Amino acid sequence: MKQSRLFAPTLREVPADADVVSHQLLLRAGFIRQNAAGIYSFLPLGKKVLHKVETIIREEMENAGSNELGMPALQLAELWQESGRWYSYGPELMRLKDRHGREFALGPTHEEVITSLIRDEVKSYKKLPLNLFQIQTKYRDEKRPRFGLLRGREFIMKDAYSFHADKESLDVTYEGMKEAYKAIFSRCGLNFRAVLADSGAIGGKDNHEFMVLSDIGEDLIAYSTESDFAANIEMAPVNTVYEASGEEKKELEKVKTDDAKTIEEVAAYLNIETSQIIKSILFIADGEPVLVLVRGDHEVNDIKVKNILGADQVELASAEQTHSTMGCKPGNIGPVAVSENVKVIADTAVEYLVNAVIGANEQNYHYKNANHGKDFRVSQFGDLRFIQEGDPSPDGRGSIQFAKGIEVGHVFKLGQVYSEPLNAAFLDENGKNQVMTMGCYGIGVSRTLAAVAEENNDERGLIWPVALSPFDVHLIAANSKDEVQANLGEKLYLELKAAGYDCLYDDRKERAGVKFADADLIGIPLRVTAGKKAAEGIVELKIRKTGDVTEIHVSELVEAVKRHREILAR
Amino acid sequence: MKQSRLFAPTLREVPADADVVSHQLLLRAGFIRQNAAGIYSFLPLGKKVLHKVETIIREEMENAGSNELGMPALQLAELWQESGRWYSYGPELMRLKDRHGREFALGPTHEEVITSLIRDEVKSYKKLPLNLFQIQTKYRDEKRPRFGLLRGREFIMKDAYSFHADKESLDVTYEGMKEAYKAIFSRCGLNFRAVLADSGAIGGKDNHEFMVLSDIGEDLIAYSTESDFAANIEMAPVNTVYEASGEEKKELEKVKTDDAKTIEEVAAYLNIETSQIIKSILFIADGEPVLVLVRGDHEVNDIKVKNILGADQVELASAEQTHSTMGCKPGNIGPVAVSENVKVIADTAVEYLVNAVIGANEQNYHYKNANHGKDFRVSQFGDLRFIQEGDPSPDGRGSIQFAKGIEVGHVFKLGQVYSEPLNAAFLDENGKNQVMTMGCYGIGVSRTLAAVAEENNDERGLIWPVALSPFDVHLIAANSKDEVQANLGEKLYLELKAAGYDCLYDDRKERAGVKFADADLIGIPLRVTAGKKAAEGIVELKIRKTGDVTEIHVSELVEAVKRHREILAR
């Protein structure tokens, strides 16, 4: 396409209210424009990239056996009332009334709509499993939309839903979707991890977020340096093997620690490592007091506490609860001589501690040489702490590092959370009525585009991967008023088109400097410039990513484009 | 794709509330399902056809130099207030508030959004003209949604907008868009006309609707039997050449007509043709009385009356106005001896009438032998009537017939209707500030799909044209439990796929009769059945449209599919 006819308004200034680089560059390079807070238009360049992301997603979803359909954004309130989400979703759910006063939701997601569709159409196990997806505009009235396309109020999602006769069938589809997602984000050139995530109120263990590693991410991930293990930090199990200390157990001894309260203050006061101290924290689990012990250099993970206790609710004890249970302030508590009503559990690391320092349940004092079994009881040891950087990866390969992540996808075993209240049932092989089992699988399509932009740029602009670039080649006539350059540009434009390349040809009557700056900003991977050597049939081929420039005779251009695209696509 | 994994629920019964055949068949064949009144889901088969329609539109729009973009459905109320449509659009415009109480429209169309985008980005004639399109979900809260996808509340449209420095540039793009639309609807296999339409309140002569000729259409079209002339009947000029009567002018004579009031009653009473009578109708044009005369067998077209008078408003006179002006009832009026305050104009046909019968401004009487110039004055003759079937086509080729039409597209010269109030201005070559000139161009995408279904079916189901069919070939193993048939089916499925055909393979364990009925309902143009002669390597190839069946050896199948597709695509 000729750039003189392309609507791609570029900006030289960094827009004032854009605070991440993808947002700045997508605005500056003319890929998007804001219409209202969190609401954007995709200009032609942005729309082209979006199509490419969508095509990759569509291909991989179809390969994985998912059928594309299209459901409406306007969803009857009745359906959301059936699932209960009409009441629980809060102000993120945009609502409106039609001319007859009937209430609708503007869909942020389609569990209710698709479950009602399938319950009406599928009555037999013979029609299961089913896997259906759509690529569609979604609405979520975020309190603070930000980061451009990364957190918008109107955005594009791929959402998929699967329906099964049993859990085993869901497992198969779930694994297939995970593979499809890996293929999709790999083809988009993203550095991502499939991260084990907290399943929140819904329950069920299998729930993975696909996270692009990025400094602007809002989630913290623990990942392995050597394997593809990754988990939200609260979900990562600790498999650290602790060394048994050879030290002899000494006699418990009360020591004065004056005003030292925090682990760091006590360690400094006693001139010991924080890892020689035991941190004691009182929780109330389903109404009962539980004292949790972890090593001083570790942090308690309350999700793990909840899981080990099998409790419904676990909360930190208040100062009043601590005082009534332990007879002291939270900063002074310890496990020695606690009431039998208080359950004491400890992280595995504590099991290996000999002659530790612990709180004495008394202001200004600690105990030295505390040893479990001898000086205090522990009813259960287990994994109760947050993983830390440097811990071995739970899968035994490599060690753990932390990174921030942008969530671009999510796969989730829903089980019967929607099929039960919406009564999506079928007759099984024995003619018995059964509730369907469901999975759901989302990808933020416009967010994926922004994540790619966030990860692929330099100080001059965007650098698109070959698979997503709005055009294959950016052809520039350095001086369009020079007849030789303009004629060569025109000729090469037709040649590249004939060779099957989608070519953006800058035929504008702008200065060469403006053209080059716009080209760097837009970020097409290959740039071909017909400049001063046009008369000799020589053009410049520049790789946007590396900045490498080579002079090439026009007779070899198509071949060179092919070769460099292959290299870049690796 | 294997039909056992396709979500395409078919229905044997005709759905009760579907009253046109396209709606019935799209439901029965599992292409769509209703979610709420006027709101539909596209099931996988429907989505596939929709993609094909969209691809045709996208290709032709891009060929015509239009850039695709994507604007949001949520539109700030402020923009609609600037154009004034927030107040004038009525309950068809769906409105909602966000969590901060800010008002939004759910876009039925995007003139305001795109005009505000372009006014912010384009400041110079150098960037014009621009032509931008999107394919997007639109919302219009119809009072009575009906006919399935033909009149929905949430539907898919292609809308395009062009921006120009002057009218001449708009003219060029307008013609280009008309050509693109002809290509699009031709590729969709539709029998359509580009129909000259009334431009309503917006004004401007160039305004064409693309109408698919169909008995269920809501508009009446006058079209030529020989050329591509077509117009909404109120817009069609009459170019009929009338023969001058050789008859001698007789003396005016008042005759009793008793109770005969209508043209037909008077003609019967006097035993003459209705074409020998002059119909007189009193209008009030911008407050002044105007008597309009047309031949008894013709009908006055008030748009033409308005145009010939250059009036802003033309209305039929009330009984009171008629009495005060003419001294009689509306059924008795005529042009003889009317007050000088009453302007008299007449249709061209009246000019050629000799010795006509006219009202006498007196109950129970008419005049015979009335002749203009002699017995009554006419200040102007002109084209004032509706065209009729049998009239010559205004372009001189063929004669006029009437047909009903479904509007699938609309091209419109907007001029400065939006650019003026929204202040979309640019600097021209002389550095002078000018308001942009605009065009807009819409296609009902989901409606086009329905129009194709409406025109392509028989009593057994849908019959898709090759270009839009959800699959290229429907392959059926008549008895999937028969190993020979199932194996051959599998083999041919892979062969057809390898040859590049998108094949739906019915591998379901259903009776052959169920499979054939579903295949007829779904309407893929070619059906290949591996049945009883599978062991001999012989399959049946059936043309859905004609019902023709031929036996073919599998070695010739791919070639036969290719040949028949070419024949069907002609």
mmCIF file of N, CA, C and O in Angstrom, chain B residues 325-397:
data_model
loop_
_atom_site.group_PDB
_atom_site.id
_atom_site.type_symbol
_atom_site.label_atom_id
_atom_site.label_comp_id
_atom_site.label_asym_id
_atom_site.label_seq_id
_atom_site.Cartn_x
_atom_site.Cartn_y
_atom_site.Cartn_z
ATOM 1 N N THR B 325 -60.754 27.432 0.465
ATOM 2 C CA THR B 325 -60.085 27.868 -0.767
ATOM 3 C C THR B 325 -60.970 27.638 -1.997
ATOM 4 O O THR B 325 -61.056 28.481 -2.886
ATOM 5 N N MET B 326 -61.597 26.445 -2.038
ATOM 6 C CA MET B 326 -62.319 26.042 -3.245
ATOM 7 C C MET B 326 -63.833 26.109 -3.072
ATOM 8 O O MET B 326 -64.580 25.950 -4.048
ATOM 9 N N GLY B 327 -64.285 26.257 -1.854
ATOM 10 C CA GLY B 327 -65.728 26.334 -1.613
ATOM 11 C C GLY B 327 -66.449 25.005 -1.737
ATOM 12 O O GLY B 327 -67.669 24.987 -1.923
ATOM 13 N N CYS B 328 -65.729 23.912 -1.671
ATOM 14 C CA CYS B 328 -66.384 22.606 -1.785
ATOM 15 C C CYS B 328 -65.556 21.544 -1.079
ATOM 16 O O CYS B 328 -64.528 21.846 -0.476
ATOM 17 N N LYS B 329 -65.997 20.286 -1.175
ATOM 18 C CA LYS B 329 -65.271 19.188 -0.547
ATOM 19 C C LYS B 329 -64.111 18.721 -1.438
ATOM 20 O O LYS B 329 -64.165 18.913 -2.669
ATOM 21 N N PRO B 330 -63.091 18.052 -0.852
ATOM 22 C CA PRO B 330 -61.924 17.601 -1.632
ATOM 23 C C PRO B 330 -62.327 16.748 -2.832
ATOM 24 O O PRO B 330 -61.676 16.827 -3.889
ATOM 25 N N GLY B 331 -63.403 15.944 -2.745
ATOM 26 C CA GLY B 331 -63.777 15.056 -3.846
ATOM 27 C C GLY B 331 -64.377 15.782 -5.040
ATOM 28 O O GLY B 331 -64.542 15.197 -6.114
ATOM 29 N N ASN B 332 -64.701 17.043 -4.898
ATOM 30 C CA ASN B 332 -65.396 17.766 -5.973
ATOM 31 C C ASN B 332 -64.540 18.794 -6.683
ATOM 32 O O ASN B 332 -65.015 19.441 -7.638
ATOM 33 N N ILE B 333 -63.305 18.998 -6.224
ATOM 34 C CA ILE B 333 -62.572 20.166 -6.725
ATOM 35 C C ILE B 333 -62.077 20.003 -8.156
ATOM 36 O O ILE B 333 -61.921 18.879 -8.657
ATOM 37 N N GLY B 334 -61.869 21.150 -8.822
ATOM 38 C CA GLY B 334 -61.350 21.181 -10.180
ATOM 39 C C GLY B 334 -60.779 22.562 -10.464
ATOM 40 O O GLY B 334 -60.931 23.480 -9.651
ATOM 41 N N PRO B 335 -60.081 22.737 -11.592
ATOM 42 C CA PRO B 335 -59.330 23.976 -11.842
ATOM 43 C C PRO B 335 -60.142 25.096 -12.507
ATOM 44 O O PRO B 335 -59.626 26.206 -12.663
ATOM 45 N N VAL B 336 -61.384 24.827 -12.910
ATOM 46 C CA VAL B 336 -62.148 25.867 -13.628
ATOM 47 C C VAL B 336 -62.534 26.997 -12.674
ATOM 48 O O VAL B 336 -63.049 26.738 -11.596
ATOM 49 N N ALA B 337 -62.221 28.219 -13.085
ATOM 50 C CA ALA B 337 -62.625 29.420 -12.348
ATOM 51 C C ALA B 337 -62.126 29.446 -10.910
ATOM 52 O O ALA B 337 -62.827 29.928 -10.025
ATOM 53 N N VAL B 338 -60.916 28.876 -10.653
ATOM 54 C CA VAL B 338 -60.396 28.979 -9.287
ATOM 55 C C VAL B 338 -59.853 30.367 -9.037
ATOM 56 O O VAL B 338 -59.492 31.093 -9.983
ATOM 57 N N SER B 339 -59.789 30.731 -7.790
ATOM 58 C CA SER B 339 -59.282 32.044 -7.384
ATOM 59 C C SER B 339 -57.860 32.239 -7.910
ATOM 60 O O SER B 339 -57.086 31.286 -8.028
ATOM 61 N N GLU B 340 -57.487 33.483 -8.185
ATOM 62 C CA GLU B 340 -56.126 33.776 -8.671
ATOM 63 C C GLU B 340 -55.064 33.478 -7.627
ATOM 64 O O GLU B 340 -53.887 33.361 -7.930
ATOM 65 N N ASN B 341 -55.504 33.382 -6.353
ATOM 66 C CA ASN B 341 -54.555 33.063 -5.277
ATOM 67 C C ASN B 341 -54.055 31.624 -5.347
ATOM 68 O O ASN B 341 -53.092 31.274 -4.689
ATOM 69 N N VAL B 342 -54.786 30.800 -6.082
ATOM 70 C CA VAL B 342 -54.406 29.384 -6.142
ATOM 71 C C VAL B 342 -53.544 29.130 -7.367
ATOM 72 O O VAL B 342 -53.953 29.360 -8.502
ATOM 73 N N LYS B 343 -52.323 28.659 -7.111
ATOM 74 C CA LYS B 343 -51.435 28.304 -8.208
ATOM 75 C C LYS B 343 -51.896 26.960 -8.754
ATOM 76 O O LYS B 343 -52.262 26.051 -7.985
ATOM 77 N N VAL B 344 -51.918 26.798 -10.087
ATOM 78 C CA VAL B 344 -52.310 25.525 -10.679
ATOM 79 C C VAL B 344 -51.125 24.964 -11.457
ATOM 80 O O VAL B 344 -50.581 25.629 -12.351
ATOM 81 N N ILE B 345 -50.684 23.762 -11.090
ATOM 82 C CA ILE B 345 -49.616 23.094 -11.849
ATOM 83 C C ILE B 345 -50.124 21.720 -12.262
ATOM 84 O O ILE B 345 -51.061 21.186 -11.647
ATOM 85 N N ALA B 346 -49.543 21.172 -13.319
ATOM 86 C CA ALA B 346 -50.084 19.911 -13.833
ATOM 87 C C ALA B 346 -48.981 19.009 -14.340
ATOM 88 O O ALA B 346 -47.930 19.458 -14.810
ATOM 89 N N ASP B 347 -49.254 17.713 -14.254
ATOM 90 C CA ASP B 347 -48.335 16.729 -14.789
ATOM 91 C C ASP B 347 -48.330 16.807 -16.312
ATOM 92 O O ASP B 347 -49.342 17.166 -16.935
ATOM 93 N N THR B 348 -47.204 16.470 -16.914
ATOM 94 C CA THR B 348 -47.040 16.539 -18.363
ATOM 95 C C THR B 348 -48.166 15.809 -19.108
ATOM 96 O O THR B 348 -48.626 16.269 -20.159
ATOM 97 N N ALA B 349 -48.644 14.719 -18.566
ATOM 98 C CA ALA B 349 -49.694 13.934 -19.221
ATOM 99 C C ALA B 349 -50.955 14.783 -19.435
ATOM 100 O O ALA B 349 -51.690 14.596 -20.420
ATOM 101 N N VAL B 350 -51.190 15.707 -18.501
ATOM 102 C CA VAL B 350 -52.393 16.548 -18.576
ATOM 103 C C VAL B 350 -52.317 17.493 -19.770
ATOM 104 O O VAL B 350 -53.333 17.844 -20.385
ATOM 105 N N GLU B 351 -51.081 17.878 -20.129
ATOM 106 C CA GLU B 351 -50.891 18.810 -21.252
ATOM 107 C C GLU B 351 -51.471 18.230 -22.549
ATOM 108 O O GLU B 351 -51.900 18.964 -23.430
ATOM 109 N N TYR B 352 -51.439 16.893 -22.633
ATOM 110 C CA TYR B 352 -51.854 16.243 -23.881
ATOM 111 C C TYR B 352 -53.315 15.800 -23.866
ATOM 112 O O TYR B 352 -53.803 15.224 -24.816
ATOM 113 N N LEU B 353 -54.020 16.097 -22.759
ATOM 114 C CA LEU B 353 -55.430 15.680 -22.660
ATOM 115 C C LEU B 353 -56.338 16.698 -23.345
ATOM 116 O O LEU B 353 -56.226 17.897 -23.136
ATOM 117 N N VAL B 354 -57.261 16.206 -24.158
ATOM 118 C CA VAL B 354 -58.239 17.060 -24.845
ATOM 119 C C VAL B 354 -59.621 16.596 -24.397
ATOM 120 O O VAL B 354 -59.856 15.396 -24.246
ATOM 121 N N ASN B 355 -60.502 17.544 -24.142
ATOM 122 C CA ASN B 355 -61.887 17.232 -23.748
ATOM 123 C C ASN B 355 -61.956 16.289 -22.543
ATOM 124 O O ASN B 355 -62.637 15.269 -22.565
ATOM 125 N N ALA B 356 -61.258 16.702 -21.505
ATOM 126 C CA ALA B 356 -61.183 15.870 -20.314
ATOM 127 C C ALA B 356 -62.377 16.127 -19.390
ATOM 128 O O ALA B 356 -63.080 17.131 -19.517
ATOM 129 N N VAL B 357 -62.548 15.189 -18.444
ATOM 130 C CA VAL B 357 -63.566 15.363 -17.403
ATOM 131 C C VAL B 357 -62.855 15.856 -16.143
ATOM 132 O O VAL B 357 -61.807 15.313 -15.761
ATOM 133 N N ILE B 358 -63.431 16.893 -15.500
ATOM 134 C CA ILE B 358 -62.811 17.427 -14.279
ATOM 135 C C ILE B 358 -63.880 17.768 -13.260
ATOM 136 O O ILE B 358 -65.064 17.931 -13.601
ATOM 137 N N GLY B 359 -63.471 17.880 -11.985
ATOM 138 C CA GLY B 359 -64.384 18.274 -10.919
ATOM 139 C C GLY B 359 -64.898 19.700 -11.156
ATOM 140 O O GLY B 359 -64.209 20.540 -11.758
ATOM 141 N N ALA B 360 -66.132 19.969 -10.657
ATOM 142 C CA ALA B 360 -66.775 21.266 -10.939
ATOM 143 C C ALA B 360 -66.832 22.152 -9.709
ATOM 144 O O ALA B 360 -67.551 23.163 -9.713
ATOM 145 N N ASN B 361 -66.094 21.788 -8.654
ATOM 146 C CA ASN B 361 -66.163 22.531 -7.386
ATOM 147 C C ASN B 361 -67.598 22.597 -6.866
ATOM 148 O O ASN B 361 -67.997 23.584 -6.230
ATOM 149 N N GLU B 362 -68.342 21.580 -7.132
ATOM 150 C CA GLU B 362 -69.759 21.563 -6.767
ATOM 151 C C GLU B 362 -70.166 20.087 -6.617
ATOM 152 O O GLU B 362 -69.855 19.269 -7.483
ATOM 153 N N GLN B 363 -70.892 19.805 -5.534
ATOM 154 C CA GLN B 363 -71.282 18.418 -5.281
ATOM 155 C C GLN B 363 -72.188 17.897 -6.390
ATOM 156 O O GLN B 363 -73.009 18.626 -6.929
ATOM 157 N N ASN B 364 -71.964 16.590 -6.759
ATOM 158 C CA ASN B 364 -72.803 15.893 -7.751
ATOM 159 C C ASN B 364 -72.597 16.338 -9.199
ATOM 160 O O ASN B 364 -73.360 15.933 -10.073
ATOM 161 N N TYR B 365 -71.600 17.189 -9.453
ATOM 162 C CA TYR B 365 -71.380 17.639 -10.840
ATOM 163 C C TYR B 365 -69.918 17.521 -11.255
ATOM 164 O O TYR B 365 -69.019 17.616 -10.423
ATOM 165 N N HIS B 366 -69.691 17.272 -12.521
ATOM 166 C CA HIS B 366 -68.364 17.386 -13.122
ATOM 167 C C HIS B 366 -68.499 18.203 -14.400
ATOM 168 O O HIS B 366 -69.597 18.469 -14.875
ATOM 169 N N TYR B 367 -67.343 18.619 -14.936
ATOM 170 C CA TYR B 367 -67.323 19.217 -16.285
ATOM 171 C C TYR B 367 -66.862 18.174 -17.284
ATOM 172 O O TYR B 367 -65.959 17.394 -16.996
ATOM 173 N N LYS B 368 -67.473 18.176 -18.464
ATOM 174 C CA LYS B 368 -66.951 17.427 -19.617
ATOM 175 C C LYS B 368 -66.240 18.410 -20.528
ATOM 176 O O LYS B 368 -66.474 19.611 -20.466
ATOM 177 N N ASN B 369 -65.398 17.896 -21.425
ATOM 178 C CA ASN B 369 -64.744 18.698 -22.470
ATOM 179 C C ASN B 369 -63.924 19.859 -21.922
ATOM 180 O O ASN B 369 -63.906 20.945 -22.491
ATOM 181 N N ALA B 370 -63.266 19.627 -20.813
ATOM 182 C CA ALA B 370 -62.391 20.671 -20.262
ATOM 183 C C ALA B 370 -61.044 20.646 -21.002
ATOM 184 O O ALA B 370 -60.489 19.579 -21.253
ATOM 185 N N ASN B 371 -60.554 21.824 -21.361
ATOM 186 C CA ASN B 371 -59.273 21.941 -22.068
ATOM 187 C C ASN B 371 -58.438 23.042 -21.425
ATOM 188 O O ASN B 371 -58.917 24.159 -21.238
ATOM 189 N N HIS B 372 -57.170 22.691 -21.094
ATOM 190 C CA HIS B 372 -56.337 23.715 -20.449
ATOM 191 C C HIS B 372 -56.035 24.850 -21.415
ATOM 192 O O HIS B 372 -56.013 24.655 -22.630
ATOM 193 N N GLY B 373 -55.854 26.034 -20.879
ATOM 194 C CA GLY B 373 -55.624 27.227 -21.710
ATOM 195 C C GLY B 373 -56.942 27.896 -22.117
ATOM 196 O O GLY B 373 -57.065 29.113 -22.118
ATOM 197 N N LYS B 374 -57.922 27.050 -22.355
ATOM 198 C CA LYS B 374 -59.230 27.557 -22.793
ATOM 199 C C LYS B 374 -60.172 27.645 -21.582
ATOM 200 O O LYS B 374 -60.693 28.715 -21.268
ATOM 201 N N ASP B 375 -60.322 26.539 -20.872
ATOM 202 C CA ASP B 375 -61.287 26.483 -19.774
ATOM 203 C C ASP B 375 -60.640 26.671 -18.402
ATOM 204 O O ASP B 375 -61.325 26.957 -17.432
ATOM 205 N N PHE B 376 -59.365 26.424 -18.307
ATOM 206 C CA PHE B 376 -58.648 26.641 -17.033
ATOM 207 C C PHE B 376 -57.182 26.902 -17.333
ATOM 208 O O PHE B 376 -56.676 26.519 -18.391
ATOM 209 N N ARG B 377 -56.549 27.607 -16.414
ATOM 210 C CA ARG B 377 -55.149 27.958 -16.608
ATOM 211 C C ARG B 377 -54.245 26.958 -15.850
ATOM 212 O O ARG B 377 -54.625 26.432 -14.806
ATOM 213 N N VAL B 378 -53.060 26.732 -16.412
ATOM 214 C CA VAL B 378 -52.019 25.929 -15.742
ATOM 215 C C VAL B 378 -50.745 26.752 -15.821
ATOM 216 O O VAL B 378 -50.304 27.102 -16.917
ATOM 217 N N SER B 379 -50.149 27.076 -14.679
ATOM 218 C CA SER B 379 -48.959 27.943 -14.735
ATOM 219 C C SER B 379 -47.699 27.150 -15.067
ATOM 220 O O SER B 379 -46.728 27.711 -15.541
ATOM 221 N N GLN B 380 -47.728 25.823 -14.844
ATOM 222 C CA GLN B 380 -46.515 25.034 -15.129
ATOM 223 C C GLN B 380 -46.863 23.563 -15.309
ATOM 224 O O GLN B 380 -47.642 23.001 -14.538
ATOM 225 N N PHE B 381 -46.293 22.973 -16.374
ATOM 226 C CA PHE B 381 -46.389 21.529 -16.548
ATOM 227 C C PHE B 381 -45.059 20.899 -16.180
ATOM 228 O O PHE B 381 -44.007 21.496 -16.365
ATOM 229 N N GLY B 382 -45.098 19.660 -15.688
ATOM 230 C CA GLY B 382 -43.839 18.984 -15.362
ATOM 231 C C GLY B 382 -44.103 17.570 -14.878
ATOM 232 O O GLY B 382 -45.259 17.113 -14.849
ATOM 233 N N ASP B 383 -43.029 16.886 -14.504
ATOM 234 C CA ASP B 383 -43.141 15.494 -14.025
ATOM 235 C C ASP B 383 -43.592 15.512 -12.573
ATOM 236 O O ASP B 383 -42.809 15.808 -11.683
ATOM 237 N N LEU B 384 -44.866 15.205 -12.346
ATOM 238 C CA LEU B 384 -45.427 15.318 -10.997
ATOM 239 C C LEU B 384 -46.020 14.005 -10.475
ATOM 240 O O LEU B 384 -46.613 13.984 -9.408
ATOM 241 N N ARG B 385 -45.866 12.947 -11.273
ATOM 242 C CA ARG B 385 -46.550 11.720 -10.844
ATOM 243 C C ARG B 385 -45.572 10.590 -10.524
ATOM 244 O O ARG B 385 -44.403 10.649 -10.898
ATOM 245 N N PHE B 386 -46.080 9.568 -9.847
ATOM 246 C CA PHE B 386 -45.305 8.346 -9.629
ATOM 247 C C PHE B 386 -45.172 7.592 -10.938
ATOM 248 O O PHE B 386 -46.097 7.566 -11.756
ATOM 249 N N ILE B 387 -44.012 6.994 -11.133
ATOM 250 C CA ILE B 387 -43.840 6.118 -12.285
ATOM 251 C C ILE B 387 -44.743 4.889 -12.094
ATOM 252 O O ILE B 387 -45.132 4.567 -10.964
ATOM 253 N N GLN B 388 -45.117 4.251 -13.216
ATOM 254 C CA GLN B 388 -45.960 3.048 -13.129
ATOM 255 C C GLN B 388 -45.322 1.902 -13.901
ATOM 256 O O GLN B 388 -44.514 2.119 -14.809
ATOM 257 N N GLU B 389 -45.703 0.704 -13.563
ATOM 258 C CA GLU B 389 -45.226 -0.447 -14.330
ATOM 259 C C GLU B 389 -45.666 -0.275 -15.778
ATOM 260 O O GLU B 389 -46.799 0.150 -16.053
ATOM 261 N N GLY B 390 -44.779 -0.559 -16.708
ATOM 262 C CA GLY B 390 -45.080 -0.396 -18.124
ATOM 263 C C GLY B 390 -44.602 0.931 -18.685
ATOM 264 O O GLY B 390 -44.442 1.078 -19.898
ATOM 265 N N ASP B 391 -44.372 1.924 -17.818
ATOM 266 C CA ASP B 391 -43.773 3.178 -18.297
ATOM 267 C C ASP B 391 -42.405 2.872 -18.882
ATOM 268 O O ASP B 391 -41.739 1.928 -18.443
ATOM 269 N N PRO B 392 -41.955 3.669 -19.879
ATOM 270 C CA PRO B 392 -40.591 3.441 -20.359
ATOM 271 C C PRO B 392 -39.578 3.771 -19.261
ATOM 272 O O PRO B 392 -39.815 4.657 -18.446
ATOM 273 N N SER B 393 -38.458 3.040 -19.252
ATOM 274 C CA SER B 393 -37.423 3.348 -18.277
ATOM 275 C C SER B 393 -36.875 4.746 -18.554
ATOM 276 O O SER B 393 -36.689 5.117 -19.700
ATOM 277 N N PRO B 394 -36.620 5.521 -17.518
ATOM 278 C CA PRO B 394 -36.146 6.902 -17.711
ATOM 279 C C PRO B 394 -34.840 6.985 -18.495
ATOM 280 O O PRO B 394 -34.563 8.029 -19.099
ATOM 281 N N ASP B 395 -34.064 5.919 -18.531
ATOM 282 C CA ASP B 395 -32.817 5.969 -19.295
ATOM 283 C C ASP B 395 -33.046 5.549 -20.749
ATOM 284 O O ASP B 395 -32.089 5.407 -21.513
ATOM 285 N N GLY B 396 -34.323 5.360 -21.123
ATOM 286 C CA GLY B 396 -34.631 5.079 -22.521
ATOM 287 C C GLY B 396 -34.457 3.622 -22.915
ATOM 288 O O GLY B 396 -34.659 3.267 -24.080
ATOM 289 N N ARG B 397 -34.080 2.777 -21.952
ATOM 290 C CA ARG B 397 -33.853 1.362 -22.305
ATOM 291 C C ARG B 397 -34.784 0.468 -21.489
ATOM 292 O O ARG B 397 -34.692 0.396 -20.274
#
